[in-house]
Coordinates of C-alpha atoms in Angstrom, one line a residue:
E164 CA -43.7 65.3 27.2
E165 CA -41.2 62.5 27.8
P166 CA -39.2 61.0 24.9
S167 CA -40.7 57.6 24.2
L168 CA -42.2 55.4 21.5
I169 CA -45.6 54.0 22.1
R170 CA -47.9 51.5 20.4
V171 CA -51.7 52.0 20.4
N172 CA -54.0 49.1 20.0
L173 CA -56.7 50.3 17.5
T174 CA -59.1 47.7 18.7
D175 CA -59.4 48.6 22.4
G176 CA -57.4 51.9 22.5
S177 CA -54.8 50.5 25.0
V178 CA -51.4 52.2 24.9
E179 CA -48.1 50.4 25.4
T180 CA -44.7 52.1 25.9
L181 CA -42.1 50.4 23.7
V182 CA -39.0 52.5 24.1
E183 CA -38.4 55.3 26.6
D184 CA -35.7 57.5 28.1
V185 CA -34.2 58.1 24.6
Y186 CA -34.8 60.2 21.5
V187 CA -36.3 58.0 18.8
S188 CA -37.0 58.3 15.1
F189 CA -39.4 55.7 13.7
L190 CA -38.2 54.4 10.3
G191 CA -40.7 51.7 9.8
A192 CA -42.0 48.2 10.8
G193 CA -42.3 45.0 8.9
E194 CA -43.6 41.6 9.8
D195 CA -40.3 40.5 11.4
R196 CA -38.6 43.7 12.4
V197 CA -38.9 47.4 13.6
L198 CA -36.3 50.0 12.5
L199 CA -35.5 52.9 14.8
A200 CA -32.8 55.6 14.9
V201 CA -32.0 56.1 18.6
E202 CA -29.8 59.0 19.8
T203 CA -27.4 57.9 22.6
F204 CA -25.8 60.0 25.3
A205 CA -22.0 60.6 25.7
V206 CA -22.6 60.3 29.5
P207 CA -25.4 57.8 30.3
P208 CA -28.3 59.6 32.0
L209 CA -30.3 58.4 35.0
S210 CA -33.3 56.3 34.1
Q211 CA -36.6 58.0 34.5
E212 CA -37.3 56.1 37.7
E213 CA -33.9 57.0 39.2
Y214 CA -34.3 60.7 38.3
L215 CA -37.8 61.0 39.7
N216 CA -36.7 59.2 42.9
Q217 CA -34.1 62.0 43.4
H218 CA -36.3 64.8 42.0
P219 CA -40.0 64.0 42.5
D220 CA -41.2 67.3 41.0
G221 CA -38.5 67.4 38.2
N222 CA -39.0 67.4 34.5
Y223 CA -37.3 64.3 33.1
F224 CA -37.4 65.5 29.5
A225 CA -35.7 68.8 30.5
Y226 CA -33.1 66.8 32.4
L227 CA -32.3 64.7 29.3
Q228 CA -32.0 67.9 27.2
A229 CA -29.6 69.3 29.7
Q230 CA -27.5 66.1 29.6
L231 CA -27.2 66.4 25.9
S232 CA -26.4 70.1 26.0
E233 CA -23.7 69.6 28.7
H234 CA -22.1 66.3 27.7
G235 CA -23.1 66.0 24.0
S236 CA -24.4 63.1 22.0
G237 CA -22.8 59.7 21.9
G238 CA -24.0 59.3 18.3
T239 CA -27.1 57.8 16.8
E240 CA -27.7 54.1 16.6
L241 CA -29.6 52.5 13.8
R242 CA -31.4 49.7 15.6
E243 CA -33.3 46.7 14.2
Y244 CA -35.7 45.5 16.9
T245 CA -37.7 42.2 17.0
P246 CA -41.4 42.7 16.5
D247 CA -42.1 42.5 20.3
M248 CA -39.4 45.1 20.9
S249 CA -37.7 42.7 23.4
S250 CA -34.2 42.9 21.8
Y251 CA -32.4 44.6 19.0
Q252 CA -29.1 44.7 17.1
V253 CA -27.2 47.8 16.1
L254 CA -26.8 48.0 12.4
T255 CA -24.6 51.1 12.4
K256 CA -23.8 54.0 14.7
G257 CA -22.6 57.6 14.1
N258 CA -24.2 60.5 12.3
V259 CA -27.4 58.6 11.4
W260 CA -30.3 60.9 10.4
V261 CA -33.7 60.9 8.8
S262 CA -35.4 63.3 6.5
S263 CA -37.1 66.5 7.6
T264 CA -40.2 64.9 6.0
P265 CA -40.1 61.5 7.6
F266 CA -43.7 60.6 6.6
L267 CA -42.4 60.6 3.0
T268 CA -39.5 58.3 3.5
R269 CA -41.4 55.0 3.6
Y270 CA -42.9 53.3 0.5
G271 CA -44.3 49.8 1.0
D272 CA -41.6 47.8 2.7
Q273 CA -38.9 50.3 1.8
T274 CA -37.6 53.0 4.0
L275 CA -34.8 55.6 3.7
Y276 CA -32.1 56.8 6.1
A277 CA -28.7 58.5 5.9
V278 CA -25.3 58.2 7.5
D279 CA -23.4 61.4 7.0
N280 CA -23.9 62.2 3.3
A281 CA -24.6 58.6 2.2
L282 CA -28.2 57.7 1.5
Y283 CA -29.5 54.2 2.1
I284 CA -32.6 52.3 1.3
Y285 CA -33.7 49.5 3.8
D286 CA -36.1 46.7 3.0
L287 CA -38.3 45.9 6.0
S288 CA -39.3 42.6 4.6
T289 CA -35.7 41.2 4.3
G290 CA -33.6 43.4 6.6
Q291 CA -31.2 44.2 3.8
S292 CA -30.0 47.7 3.0
R293 CA -28.4 49.2 -0.1
Q294 CA -26.5 52.5 -0.6
V295 CA -28.3 54.8 -3.0
V296 CA -25.8 57.6 -3.3
D297 CA -22.8 59.1 -1.5
E298 CA -21.9 62.2 -3.5
G299 CA -21.8 65.8 -2.4
I300 CA -23.6 67.1 0.7
L301 CA -27.0 65.3 1.2
R302 CA -29.6 67.8 2.2
N303 CA -32.9 65.9 2.2
F304 CA -34.6 62.8 0.7
M305 CA -38.0 61.2 0.3
M306 CA -39.9 58.7 -1.8
I307 CA -42.9 59.6 -4.0
A308 CA -44.7 57.6 -6.7
G309 CA -42.3 54.7 -6.4
Q310 CA -39.2 56.9 -6.9
I311 CA -36.5 58.1 -4.6
I312 CA -36.0 61.9 -4.6
Y313 CA -32.9 63.4 -3.1
L314 CA -31.4 66.9 -2.8
T315 CA -27.6 67.5 -2.8
Q316 CA -25.1 70.3 -2.9
S317 CA -21.5 70.2 -4.0
Q318 CA -18.7 71.0 -1.5
G319 CA -18.2 74.8 -1.5
S320 CA -21.3 75.5 -3.6
S321 CA -24.7 76.9 -2.8
T322 CA -26.3 75.2 -5.8
L323 CA -29.0 72.7 -4.9
A324 CA -29.5 69.8 -7.3
I325 CA -32.5 67.5 -7.2
Y326 CA -32.4 63.9 -8.5
R327 CA -34.7 61.0 -8.9
T328 CA -33.9 57.3 -9.1
D329 CA -35.8 54.0 -9.1
L330 CA -36.3 52.1 -5.8
E331 CA -34.7 49.1 -7.4
G332 CA -31.5 51.0 -8.3
G333 CA -30.1 52.3 -11.6
P334 CA -29.0 55.7 -12.8
A335 CA -30.1 58.9 -11.2
H336 CA -31.7 61.7 -13.3
R337 CA -31.5 65.3 -12.4
L338 CA -34.8 67.2 -12.3
E339 CA -34.9 70.6 -14.1
N340 CA -36.6 72.3 -11.2
E341 CA -37.4 75.3 -13.5
G342 CA -33.7 76.2 -13.4
V343 CA -34.0 77.2 -9.7
E344 CA -30.8 76.3 -7.8
D345 CA -31.6 77.4 -4.2
G346 CA -34.6 75.2 -3.4
A347 CA -37.3 72.9 -4.7
V348 CA -40.1 74.7 -6.5
F349 CA -42.5 71.9 -5.5
S350 CA -42.5 70.7 -1.9
F351 CA -44.4 67.4 -1.4
S352 CA -47.1 66.9 1.1
G353 CA -48.2 63.5 -0.2
E354 CA -49.7 61.6 -3.1
C355 CA -52.8 59.8 -4.2
K356 CA -53.4 57.4 -7.1
D357 CA -52.5 59.7 -10.0
Y358 CA -51.5 63.0 -8.4
I359 CA -48.9 64.4 -6.0
Y360 CA -49.8 67.4 -3.9
G361 CA -47.9 70.1 -2.0
L362 CA -46.7 73.6 -2.1
Y363 CA -45.6 75.1 -5.4
H364 CA -43.6 78.3 -5.6
G365 CA -42.2 79.0 -9.0
E366 CA -42.8 80.5 -12.4
Y367 CA -46.5 79.9 -12.2
G368 CA -47.2 81.4 -8.8
D369 CA -47.3 80.4 -5.2
C370 CA -50.0 78.0 -4.1
Q371 CA -51.1 74.7 -2.7
A372 CA -51.4 72.5 -5.8
L373 CA -52.0 69.2 -7.5
L374 CA -49.8 67.8 -10.3
T375 CA -50.0 64.5 -12.0
K376 CA -47.1 62.2 -11.3
E377 CA -46.4 62.0 -15.1
D378 CA -46.2 65.8 -15.3
Y379 CA -44.0 66.1 -12.2
F380 CA -41.4 63.7 -13.5
A381 CA -41.5 65.4 -16.9
Q382 CA -41.2 68.8 -15.0
R383 CA -44.3 70.2 -16.7
Y384 CA -45.2 72.7 -14.0
E385 CA -47.4 74.7 -16.4
N386 CA -50.0 71.9 -15.7
I387 CA -50.3 72.5 -12.0
I388 CA -53.8 72.6 -10.6
P389 CA -54.0 75.3 -7.8
I390 CA -56.2 74.3 -4.9
S391 CA -55.7 77.3 -2.6

């Protein structure tokens, strides 16, 4: 496969390539903007057309991987594109990264991204971003049930702490996590109206499970509903 971002028209099934020749993470789209994290190259590579002109039977994706391996990354740009993808502005560049569960980092018009160990929330409707936290080593983050969940470690410590905070801001609250300090006992897969669902591995067993949102935030894992 070639690194690219495509748009599929659900009416007629047509496919349009929006961004190519780069490694892209899609952070979300609003009415007036599209937010992408785009990895750049320390040494600019050949375009796909240039490469295939020189190597008709070559693998362009493998070539890009080799370029990154040999010359390194030039950093990741957080780009805000116009809706038609014709132009963009770079909001920040450096160690920009997204969650290992990117499908859980968007909630309505809000989306999350990180720069080093600082976590930010970005409003796709306004184009404004706000820092959520910059404390310790940020390990992962997501949004569920209208709350931001993030996992951090202190420098020199293996203890993992899990916090929740409101999308609108305010104080963070540490979750008990059954006293476990080396991982989350409930790993989200998604949510519906009243429940969250995912993989539970804790005091009450190991299983795919449902848990009401109220019980999750109260950390009442004795009320899990095993589904497998």
